Tab-separated table of C-alpha atoms in Angstrom:
chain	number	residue	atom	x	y	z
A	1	UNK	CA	-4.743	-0.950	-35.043
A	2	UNK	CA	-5.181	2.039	-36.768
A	3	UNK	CA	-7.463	4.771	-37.395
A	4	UNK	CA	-6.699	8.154	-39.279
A	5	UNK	CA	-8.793	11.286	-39.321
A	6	UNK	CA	-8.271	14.717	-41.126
A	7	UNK	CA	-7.443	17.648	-39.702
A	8	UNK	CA	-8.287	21.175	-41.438
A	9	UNK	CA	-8.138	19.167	-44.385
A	10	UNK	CA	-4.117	19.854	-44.383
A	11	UNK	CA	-2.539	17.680	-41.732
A	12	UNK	CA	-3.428	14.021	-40.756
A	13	UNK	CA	-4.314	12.695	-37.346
A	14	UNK	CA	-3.159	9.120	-36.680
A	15	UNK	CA	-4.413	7.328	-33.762
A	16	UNK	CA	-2.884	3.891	-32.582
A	17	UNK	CA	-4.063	1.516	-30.311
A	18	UNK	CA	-1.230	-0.453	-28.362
A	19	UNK	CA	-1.055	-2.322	-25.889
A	20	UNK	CA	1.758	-1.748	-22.596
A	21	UNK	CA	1.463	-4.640	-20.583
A	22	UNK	CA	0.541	-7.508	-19.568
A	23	UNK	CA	4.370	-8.052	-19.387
A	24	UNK	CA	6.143	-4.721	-19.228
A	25	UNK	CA	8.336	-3.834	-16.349
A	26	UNK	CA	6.744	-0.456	-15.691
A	27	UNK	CA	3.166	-1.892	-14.736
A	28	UNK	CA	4.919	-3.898	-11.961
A	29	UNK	CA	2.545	-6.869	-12.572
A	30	UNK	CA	0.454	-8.664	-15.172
A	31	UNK	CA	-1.499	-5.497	-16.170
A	32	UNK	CA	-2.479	-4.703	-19.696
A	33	UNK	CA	-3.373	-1.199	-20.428
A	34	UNK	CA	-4.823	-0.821	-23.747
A	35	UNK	CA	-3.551	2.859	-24.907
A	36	UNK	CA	-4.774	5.172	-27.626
A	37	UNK	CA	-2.266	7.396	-28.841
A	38	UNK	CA	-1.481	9.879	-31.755
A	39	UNK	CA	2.114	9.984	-31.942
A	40	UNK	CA	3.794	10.176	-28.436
A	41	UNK	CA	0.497	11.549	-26.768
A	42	UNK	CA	-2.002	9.879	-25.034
A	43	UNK	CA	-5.776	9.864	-25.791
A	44	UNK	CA	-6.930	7.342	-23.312
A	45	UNK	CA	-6.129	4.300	-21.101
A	46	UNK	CA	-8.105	0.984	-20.553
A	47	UNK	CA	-6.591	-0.723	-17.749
A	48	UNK	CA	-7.127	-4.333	-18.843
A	49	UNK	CA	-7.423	-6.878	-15.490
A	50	UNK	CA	-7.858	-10.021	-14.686
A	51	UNK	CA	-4.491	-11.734	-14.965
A	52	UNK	CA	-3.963	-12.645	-11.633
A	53	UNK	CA	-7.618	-13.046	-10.525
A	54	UNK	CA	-7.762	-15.733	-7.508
A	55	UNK	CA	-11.272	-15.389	-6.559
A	56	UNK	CA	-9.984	-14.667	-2.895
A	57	UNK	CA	-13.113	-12.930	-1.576
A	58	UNK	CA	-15.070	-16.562	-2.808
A	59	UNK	CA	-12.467	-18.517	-1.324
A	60	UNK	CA	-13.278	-16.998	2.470
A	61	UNK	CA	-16.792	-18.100	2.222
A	62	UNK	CA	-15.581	-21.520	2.512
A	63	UNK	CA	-12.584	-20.678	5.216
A	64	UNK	CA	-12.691	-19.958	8.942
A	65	UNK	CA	-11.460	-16.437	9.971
A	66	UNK	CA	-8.770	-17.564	10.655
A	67	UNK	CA	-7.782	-19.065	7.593
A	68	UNK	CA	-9.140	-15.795	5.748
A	69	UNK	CA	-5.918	-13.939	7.806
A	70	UNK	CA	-3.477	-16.189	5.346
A	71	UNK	CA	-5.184	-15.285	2.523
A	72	UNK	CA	-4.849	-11.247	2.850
A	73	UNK	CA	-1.328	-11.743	2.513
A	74	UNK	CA	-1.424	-12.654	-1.070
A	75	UNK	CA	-3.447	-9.114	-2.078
A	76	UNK	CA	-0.886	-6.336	-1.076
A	77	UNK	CA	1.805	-8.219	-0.133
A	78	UNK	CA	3.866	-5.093	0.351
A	79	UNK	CA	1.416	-4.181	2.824
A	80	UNK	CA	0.984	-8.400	4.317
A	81	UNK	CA	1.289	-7.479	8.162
A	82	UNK	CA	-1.289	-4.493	7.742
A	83	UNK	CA	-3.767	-7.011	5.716
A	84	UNK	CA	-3.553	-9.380	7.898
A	85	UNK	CA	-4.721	-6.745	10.742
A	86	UNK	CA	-7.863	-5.398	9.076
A	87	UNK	CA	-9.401	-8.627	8.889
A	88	UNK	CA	-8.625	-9.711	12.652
A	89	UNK	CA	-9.886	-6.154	14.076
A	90	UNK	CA	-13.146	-7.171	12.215
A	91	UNK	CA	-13.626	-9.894	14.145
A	92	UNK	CA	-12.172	-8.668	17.318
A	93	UNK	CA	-14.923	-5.882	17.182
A	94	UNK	CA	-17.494	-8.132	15.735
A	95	UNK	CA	-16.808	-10.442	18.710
A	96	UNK	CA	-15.740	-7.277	21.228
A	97	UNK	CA	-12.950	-8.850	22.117
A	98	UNK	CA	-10.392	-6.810	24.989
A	99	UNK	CA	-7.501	-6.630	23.103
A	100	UNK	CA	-3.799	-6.491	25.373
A	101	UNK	CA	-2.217	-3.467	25.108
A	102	UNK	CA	0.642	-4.978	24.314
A	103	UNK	CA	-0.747	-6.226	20.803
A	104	UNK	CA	-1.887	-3.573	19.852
A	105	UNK	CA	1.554	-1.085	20.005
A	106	UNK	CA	3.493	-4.202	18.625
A	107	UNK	CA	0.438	-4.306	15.797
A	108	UNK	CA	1.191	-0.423	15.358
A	109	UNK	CA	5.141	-0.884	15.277
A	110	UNK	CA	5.591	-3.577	13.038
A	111	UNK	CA	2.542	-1.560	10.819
A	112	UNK	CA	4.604	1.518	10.507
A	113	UNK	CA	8.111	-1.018	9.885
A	114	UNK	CA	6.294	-2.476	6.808
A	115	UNK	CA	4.659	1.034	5.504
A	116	UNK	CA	8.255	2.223	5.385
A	117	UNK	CA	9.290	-1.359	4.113
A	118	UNK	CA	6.690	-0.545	1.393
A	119	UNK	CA	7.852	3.138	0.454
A	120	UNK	CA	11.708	1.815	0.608
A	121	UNK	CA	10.890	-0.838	-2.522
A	122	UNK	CA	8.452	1.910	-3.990
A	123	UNK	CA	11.209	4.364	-3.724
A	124	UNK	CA	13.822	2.152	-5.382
A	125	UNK	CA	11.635	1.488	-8.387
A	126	UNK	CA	10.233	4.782	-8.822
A	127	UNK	CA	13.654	5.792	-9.815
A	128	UNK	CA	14.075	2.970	-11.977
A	129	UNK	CA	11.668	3.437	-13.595
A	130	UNK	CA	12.375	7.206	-14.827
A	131	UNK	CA	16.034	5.703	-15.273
A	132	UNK	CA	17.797	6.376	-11.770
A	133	UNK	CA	19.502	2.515	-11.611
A	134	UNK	CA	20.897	3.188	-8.197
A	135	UNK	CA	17.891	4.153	-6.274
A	136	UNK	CA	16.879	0.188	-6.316
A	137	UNK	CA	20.019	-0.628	-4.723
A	138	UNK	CA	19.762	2.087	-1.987
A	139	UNK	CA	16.094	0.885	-1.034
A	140	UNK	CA	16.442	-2.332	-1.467
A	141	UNK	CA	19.908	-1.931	1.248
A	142	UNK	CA	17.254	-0.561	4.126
A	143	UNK	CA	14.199	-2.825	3.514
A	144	UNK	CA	16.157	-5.680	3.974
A	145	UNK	CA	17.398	-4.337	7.432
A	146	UNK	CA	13.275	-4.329	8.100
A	147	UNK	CA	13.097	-7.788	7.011
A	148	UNK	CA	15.190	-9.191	8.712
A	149	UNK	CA	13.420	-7.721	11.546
A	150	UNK	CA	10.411	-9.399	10.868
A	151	UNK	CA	12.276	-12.993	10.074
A	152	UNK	CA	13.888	-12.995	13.473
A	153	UNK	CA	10.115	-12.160	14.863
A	154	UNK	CA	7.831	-13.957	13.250
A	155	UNK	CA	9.829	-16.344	10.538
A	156	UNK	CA	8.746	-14.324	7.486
A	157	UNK	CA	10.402	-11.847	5.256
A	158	UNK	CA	7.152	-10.438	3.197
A	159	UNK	CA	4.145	-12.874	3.861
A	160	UNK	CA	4.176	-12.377	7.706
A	161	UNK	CA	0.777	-14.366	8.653
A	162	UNK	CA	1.970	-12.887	12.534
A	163	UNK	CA	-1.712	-11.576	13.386
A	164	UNK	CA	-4.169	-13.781	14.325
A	165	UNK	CA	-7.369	-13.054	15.533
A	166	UNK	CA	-7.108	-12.105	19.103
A	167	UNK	CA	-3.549	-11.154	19.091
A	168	UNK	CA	-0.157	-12.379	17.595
A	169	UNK	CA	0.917	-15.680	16.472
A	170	UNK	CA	4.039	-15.390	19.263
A	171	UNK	CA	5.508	-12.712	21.172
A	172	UNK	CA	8.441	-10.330	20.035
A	173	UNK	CA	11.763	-11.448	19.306
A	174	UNK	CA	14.476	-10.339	22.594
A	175	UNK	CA	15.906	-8.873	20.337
A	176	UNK	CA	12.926	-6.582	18.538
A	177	UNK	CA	13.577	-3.315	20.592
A	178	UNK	CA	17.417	-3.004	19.923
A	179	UNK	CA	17.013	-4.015	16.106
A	180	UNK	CA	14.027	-1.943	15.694
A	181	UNK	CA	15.880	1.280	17.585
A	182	UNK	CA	19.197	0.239	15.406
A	183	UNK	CA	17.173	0.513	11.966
A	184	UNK	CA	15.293	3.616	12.706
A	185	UNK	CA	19.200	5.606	13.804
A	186	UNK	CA	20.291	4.341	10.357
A	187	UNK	CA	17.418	5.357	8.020
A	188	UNK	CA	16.898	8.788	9.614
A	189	UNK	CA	20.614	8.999	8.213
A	190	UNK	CA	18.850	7.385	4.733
A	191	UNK	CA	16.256	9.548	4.477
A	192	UNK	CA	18.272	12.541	3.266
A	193	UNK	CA	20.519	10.542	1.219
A	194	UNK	CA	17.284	9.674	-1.107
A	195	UNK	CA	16.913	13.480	-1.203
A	196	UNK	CA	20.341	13.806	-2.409
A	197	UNK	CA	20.165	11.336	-4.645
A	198	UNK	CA	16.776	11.844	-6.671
A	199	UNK	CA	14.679	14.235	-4.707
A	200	UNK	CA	16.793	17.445	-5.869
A	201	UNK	CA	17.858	15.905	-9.085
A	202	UNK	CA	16.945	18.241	-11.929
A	203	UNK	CA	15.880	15.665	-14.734
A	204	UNK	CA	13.749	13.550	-11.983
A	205	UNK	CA	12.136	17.242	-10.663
A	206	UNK	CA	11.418	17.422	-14.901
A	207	UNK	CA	10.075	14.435	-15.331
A	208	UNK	CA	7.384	14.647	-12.648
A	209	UNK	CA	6.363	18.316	-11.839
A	210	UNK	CA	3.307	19.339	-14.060
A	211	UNK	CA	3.134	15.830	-15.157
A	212	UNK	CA	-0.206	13.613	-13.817
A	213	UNK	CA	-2.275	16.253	-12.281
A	214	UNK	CA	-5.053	14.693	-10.086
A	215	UNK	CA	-7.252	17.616	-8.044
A	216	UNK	CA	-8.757	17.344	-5.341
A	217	UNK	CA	-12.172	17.417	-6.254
A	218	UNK	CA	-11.182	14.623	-8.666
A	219	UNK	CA	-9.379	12.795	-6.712
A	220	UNK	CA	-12.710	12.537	-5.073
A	221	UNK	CA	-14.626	12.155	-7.546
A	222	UNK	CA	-12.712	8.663	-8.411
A	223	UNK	CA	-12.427	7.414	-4.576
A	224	UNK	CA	-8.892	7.206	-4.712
A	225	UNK	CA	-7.016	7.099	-0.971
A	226	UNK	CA	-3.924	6.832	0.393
A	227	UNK	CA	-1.281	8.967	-0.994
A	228	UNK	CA	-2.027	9.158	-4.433
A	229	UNK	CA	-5.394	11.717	-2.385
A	230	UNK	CA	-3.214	13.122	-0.469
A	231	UNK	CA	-0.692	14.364	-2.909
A	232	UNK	CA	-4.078	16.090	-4.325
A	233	UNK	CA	-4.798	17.660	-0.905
A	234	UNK	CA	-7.523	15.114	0.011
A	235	UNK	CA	-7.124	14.639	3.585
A	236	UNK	CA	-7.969	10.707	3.968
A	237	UNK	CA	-5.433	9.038	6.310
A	238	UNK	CA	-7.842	6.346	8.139
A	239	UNK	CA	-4.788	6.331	11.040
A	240	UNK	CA	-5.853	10.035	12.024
A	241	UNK	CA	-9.690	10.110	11.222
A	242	UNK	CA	-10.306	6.413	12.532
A	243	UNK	CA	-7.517	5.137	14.328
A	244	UNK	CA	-7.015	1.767	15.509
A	245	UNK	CA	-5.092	-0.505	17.830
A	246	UNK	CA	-2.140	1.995	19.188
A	247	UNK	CA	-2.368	5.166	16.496
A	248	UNK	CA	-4.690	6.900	19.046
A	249	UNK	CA	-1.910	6.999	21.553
A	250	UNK	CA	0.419	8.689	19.152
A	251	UNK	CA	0.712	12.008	17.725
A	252	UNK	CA	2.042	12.457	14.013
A	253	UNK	CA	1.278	14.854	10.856
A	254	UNK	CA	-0.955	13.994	8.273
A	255	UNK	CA	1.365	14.372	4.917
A	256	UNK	CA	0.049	16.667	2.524
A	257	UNK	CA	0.686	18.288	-0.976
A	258	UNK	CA	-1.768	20.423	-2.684
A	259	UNK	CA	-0.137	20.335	-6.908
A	260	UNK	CA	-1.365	17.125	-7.465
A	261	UNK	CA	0.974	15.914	-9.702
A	262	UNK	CA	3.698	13.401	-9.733
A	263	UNK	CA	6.170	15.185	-7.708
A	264	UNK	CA	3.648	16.099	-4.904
A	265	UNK	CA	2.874	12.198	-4.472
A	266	UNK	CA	6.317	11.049	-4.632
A	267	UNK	CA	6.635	13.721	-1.926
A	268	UNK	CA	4.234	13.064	0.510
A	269	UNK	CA	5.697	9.368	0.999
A	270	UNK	CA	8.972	10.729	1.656
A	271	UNK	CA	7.728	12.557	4.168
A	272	UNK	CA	5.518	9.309	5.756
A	273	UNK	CA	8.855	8.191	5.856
A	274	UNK	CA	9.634	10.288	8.643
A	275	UNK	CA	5.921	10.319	10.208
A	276	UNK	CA	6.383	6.631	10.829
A	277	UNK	CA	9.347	6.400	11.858
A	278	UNK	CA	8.054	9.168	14.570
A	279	UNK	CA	5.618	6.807	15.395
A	280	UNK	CA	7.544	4.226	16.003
A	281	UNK	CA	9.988	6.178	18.428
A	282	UNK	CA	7.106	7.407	20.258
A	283	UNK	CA	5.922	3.191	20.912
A	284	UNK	CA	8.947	1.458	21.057
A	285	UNK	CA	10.076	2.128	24.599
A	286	UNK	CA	6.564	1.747	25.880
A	287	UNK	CA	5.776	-1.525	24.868
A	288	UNK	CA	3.671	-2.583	27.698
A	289	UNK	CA	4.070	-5.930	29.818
A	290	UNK	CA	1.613	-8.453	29.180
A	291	UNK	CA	-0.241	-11.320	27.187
A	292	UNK	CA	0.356	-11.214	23.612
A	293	UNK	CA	-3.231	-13.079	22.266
A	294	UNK	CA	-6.372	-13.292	24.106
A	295	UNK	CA	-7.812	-17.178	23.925
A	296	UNK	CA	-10.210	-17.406	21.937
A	297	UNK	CA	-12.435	-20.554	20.819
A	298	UNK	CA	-10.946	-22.888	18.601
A	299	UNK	CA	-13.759	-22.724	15.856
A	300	UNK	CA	-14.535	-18.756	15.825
A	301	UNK	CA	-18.189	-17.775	14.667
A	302	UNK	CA	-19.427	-14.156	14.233
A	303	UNK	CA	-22.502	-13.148	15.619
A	304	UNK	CA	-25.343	-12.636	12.578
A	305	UNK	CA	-24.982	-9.353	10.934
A	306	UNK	CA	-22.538	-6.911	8.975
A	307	UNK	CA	-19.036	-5.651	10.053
A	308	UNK	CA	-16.952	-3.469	8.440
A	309	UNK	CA	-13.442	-2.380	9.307
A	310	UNK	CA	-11.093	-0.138	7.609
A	311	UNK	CA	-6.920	0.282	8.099
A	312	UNK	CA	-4.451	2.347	6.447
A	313	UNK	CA	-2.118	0.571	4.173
A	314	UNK	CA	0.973	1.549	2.558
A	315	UNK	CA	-1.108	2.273	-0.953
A	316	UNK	CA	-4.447	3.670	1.246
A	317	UNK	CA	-7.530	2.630	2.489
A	318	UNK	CA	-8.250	-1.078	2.695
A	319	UNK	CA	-11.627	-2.146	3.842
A	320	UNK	CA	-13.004	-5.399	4.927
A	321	UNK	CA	-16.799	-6.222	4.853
A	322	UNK	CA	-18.262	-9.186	6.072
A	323	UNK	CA	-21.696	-10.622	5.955
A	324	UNK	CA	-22.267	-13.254	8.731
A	325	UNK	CA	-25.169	-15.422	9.129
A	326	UNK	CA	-23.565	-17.063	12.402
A	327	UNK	CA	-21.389	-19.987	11.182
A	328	UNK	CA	-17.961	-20.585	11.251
A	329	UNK	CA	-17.740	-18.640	7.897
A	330	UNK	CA	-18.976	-15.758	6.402
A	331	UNK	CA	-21.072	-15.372	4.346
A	332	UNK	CA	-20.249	-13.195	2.069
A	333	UNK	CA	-16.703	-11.078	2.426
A	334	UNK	CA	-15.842	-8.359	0.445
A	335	UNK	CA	-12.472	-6.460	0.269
A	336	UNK	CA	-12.060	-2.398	-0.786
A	337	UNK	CA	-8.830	-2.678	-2.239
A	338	UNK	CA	-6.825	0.864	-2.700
A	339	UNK	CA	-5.533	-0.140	-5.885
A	340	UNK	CA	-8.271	-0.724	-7.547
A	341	UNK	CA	-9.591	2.822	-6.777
A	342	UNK	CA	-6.594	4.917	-7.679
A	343	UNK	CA	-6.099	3.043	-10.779
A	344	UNK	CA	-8.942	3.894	-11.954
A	345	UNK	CA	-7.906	7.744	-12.250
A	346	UNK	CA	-4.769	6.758	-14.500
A	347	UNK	CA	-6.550	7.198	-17.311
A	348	UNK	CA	-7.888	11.238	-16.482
A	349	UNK	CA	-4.013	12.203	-15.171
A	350	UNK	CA	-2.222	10.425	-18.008
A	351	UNK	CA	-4.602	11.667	-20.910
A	352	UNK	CA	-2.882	14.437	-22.762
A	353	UNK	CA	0.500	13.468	-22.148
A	354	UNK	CA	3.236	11.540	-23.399
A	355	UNK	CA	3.776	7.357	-22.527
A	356	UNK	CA	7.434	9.008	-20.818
A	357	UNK	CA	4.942	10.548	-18.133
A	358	UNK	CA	2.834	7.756	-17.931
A	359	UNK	CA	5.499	5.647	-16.478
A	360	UNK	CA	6.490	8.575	-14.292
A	361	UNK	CA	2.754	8.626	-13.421
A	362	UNK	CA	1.724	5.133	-12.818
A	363	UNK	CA	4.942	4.938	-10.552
A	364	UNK	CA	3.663	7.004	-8.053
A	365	UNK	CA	0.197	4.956	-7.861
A	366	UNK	CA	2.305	2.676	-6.390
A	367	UNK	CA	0.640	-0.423	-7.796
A	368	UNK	CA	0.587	-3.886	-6.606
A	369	UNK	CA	-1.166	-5.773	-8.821
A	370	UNK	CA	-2.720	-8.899	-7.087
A	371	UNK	CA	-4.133	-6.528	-4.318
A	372	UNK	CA	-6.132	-5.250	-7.516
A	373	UNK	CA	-7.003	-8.393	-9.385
A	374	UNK	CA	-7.897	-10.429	-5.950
């Protein structure tokens, strides 16, 4: 489509309306966004969804709680083991379950394995996408070291299903606390060797300082969480204001940028980088003895009422409310998906610049598509 307007009565405007998606590599899914542009800038962006709509949330009303678990891992599947989590803390509290000790610093380790897991793959294809081939390799070379963690512990590379509610589906791996200590002397080694590579670089540093500018108050404004807030100085980590299973035993910084841009988000996951693997030092040779689940009754029912519990996932906050009336199922579950809030502010930090820097832009929203659609 087109549509031209006059400007001073000398030079013409032309706006065009096209569409980037639902099959283009940048939007890392099936989303269609519907842009209006004159030239090479942007006027506007309609993120178009819907293309890999399950009807999850419907689908729990009919399953038990712990079916639901299974399902989580097909949102953010990027984020699977930290999914799965949120919806067996809300029944644990709903039912006030004790939970071991013991599940809940495993819970935090293997939490902080797949954030970093996460931020590896994001890091890889952030650099793609502005044209840095070789960042996909390098990321791609330490998440797999991280999978095949989890494979050896629980028989799954991405959709983990290891939580359950009341604990874990087994116990760790013998091997879990040398692999896990192995990976986490290699990547502090890989850490600075992303720097190196596209950190400092001077056409990456181009291509995303200035560019995307979110502020703080507007970051607000459109509920966004996770890092895409933080790189606006919106202090919203859910690990430090409401922190569950073993975060309050831990002590770590909160990572924060005040530009807003695209630089200060890439930044502040490089630096969670390091916070979790802090974390995870701080746990892993104080994994307590123990039981690893709780028994709980075959056929779990929620007391009647309204629970809501909230985690911190790779791309933010991830909330899980659910409606019971006392059966087996709830009644009504919904999920607050981080995605779906941060994308909403594409359109405000992409308008006024060029499609170049909405690539560079959307990259650090770090989408995952099917956590959006649901």
């Amino acid at each position: 489509m087109q549509e031209t307007t006059t400007i001073n009565n000398n030079f013409k405007s032309e706006e065009y309306f096209i569409n980037m998606g639902p099959q283009h590599p940048a939007t890392h899914g099936v989303l269609r966004l519907l842009l209006t542009i004159d030239g090479e800038i942007i006027k506007k962006v309609e993120p178009d969804l819907g293309y890999i709509h399950r009807s999850i949330e419907k689908m729990c009303e009919r399953d038990s709680y712990q079916q639901i678990v299974h399902l989580t891992d097909r949102m953010d599947y990027l984020s699977s083991h930290i999914n799965n989590e949120a919806v067996c803390l809300t029944v644990e509290n709903a039912l006030q379950l004790e939970i071991p000790e013991r599940v809940q610093v495993i819970r935090t380790i293997i939490g902080e394995l797949t954030r970093i897991a996460s931020h590896c793959l994001w890091w890889g294809v952030m650099g793609m996408d502005v044209g840095a081939l070789t960042t996909y390799f390098y990321g791609f070379r330490d998440r797999e070291m991280i999978n095949d963690i989890f494979e050896e512990t629980c028989g799954a590379r991405l959709t983990m299903n290891y939580n359950v509610p009341g604990g874990l589906m087994w116990d760790i791996h013998e091997n879990f606390v040398k692999r896990v200590k192995d990976f986490v002397a290699h990547f502090k080694t890989k850490i600075p060797e992303y720097d190196r590579l596209l950190t400092g670089n001077v056409i990456f540093q181009k291509r995303t300082k200035g560019v995307g500018i979110l502020t703080k108050e507007d970051a607000i404004s459109f509920g966004v969480s996770g890092p895409v807030g933080r790189g606006s100085g919106f202090s919203c980590d859910v690990r430090k204001y409401h922190p569950y299973s073993a975060l309050d035993k831990v002590t770590f910084n909160e990572a924060l940028r005040t530009e807003g841009d695209t630089f200060a988000r890439y930044s502040v996951r490089i630096q969670e980088m390091w916070e979790s693997l802090s974390i995870i030092e701080q746990l892993i040779d104080n994994i307590p003895e123990g039981e690893f689940r709780v028994k709980t009754n075959a056929v779990i029912k929620l007391p009647k009422g309204e629970f809501y519990q909230k985690v911190e996932t790779a791309r933010g906050e991830l909330g899980v409310y659910v409606i019971s009336t006392g059966t087996k199922n709830p009644y009504r579950l919904k999920f607050r998906s981080p995605g779906f809030s941060n994308l909403s502010a594409l359109s405000h930090m992409a308008t006024g610049g060029k499609i170049g820097d909405l690539v560079a832009t959307m990259a650090t929203l770090d989408l995952v598509i099917p956590d959006i659609d649901r």
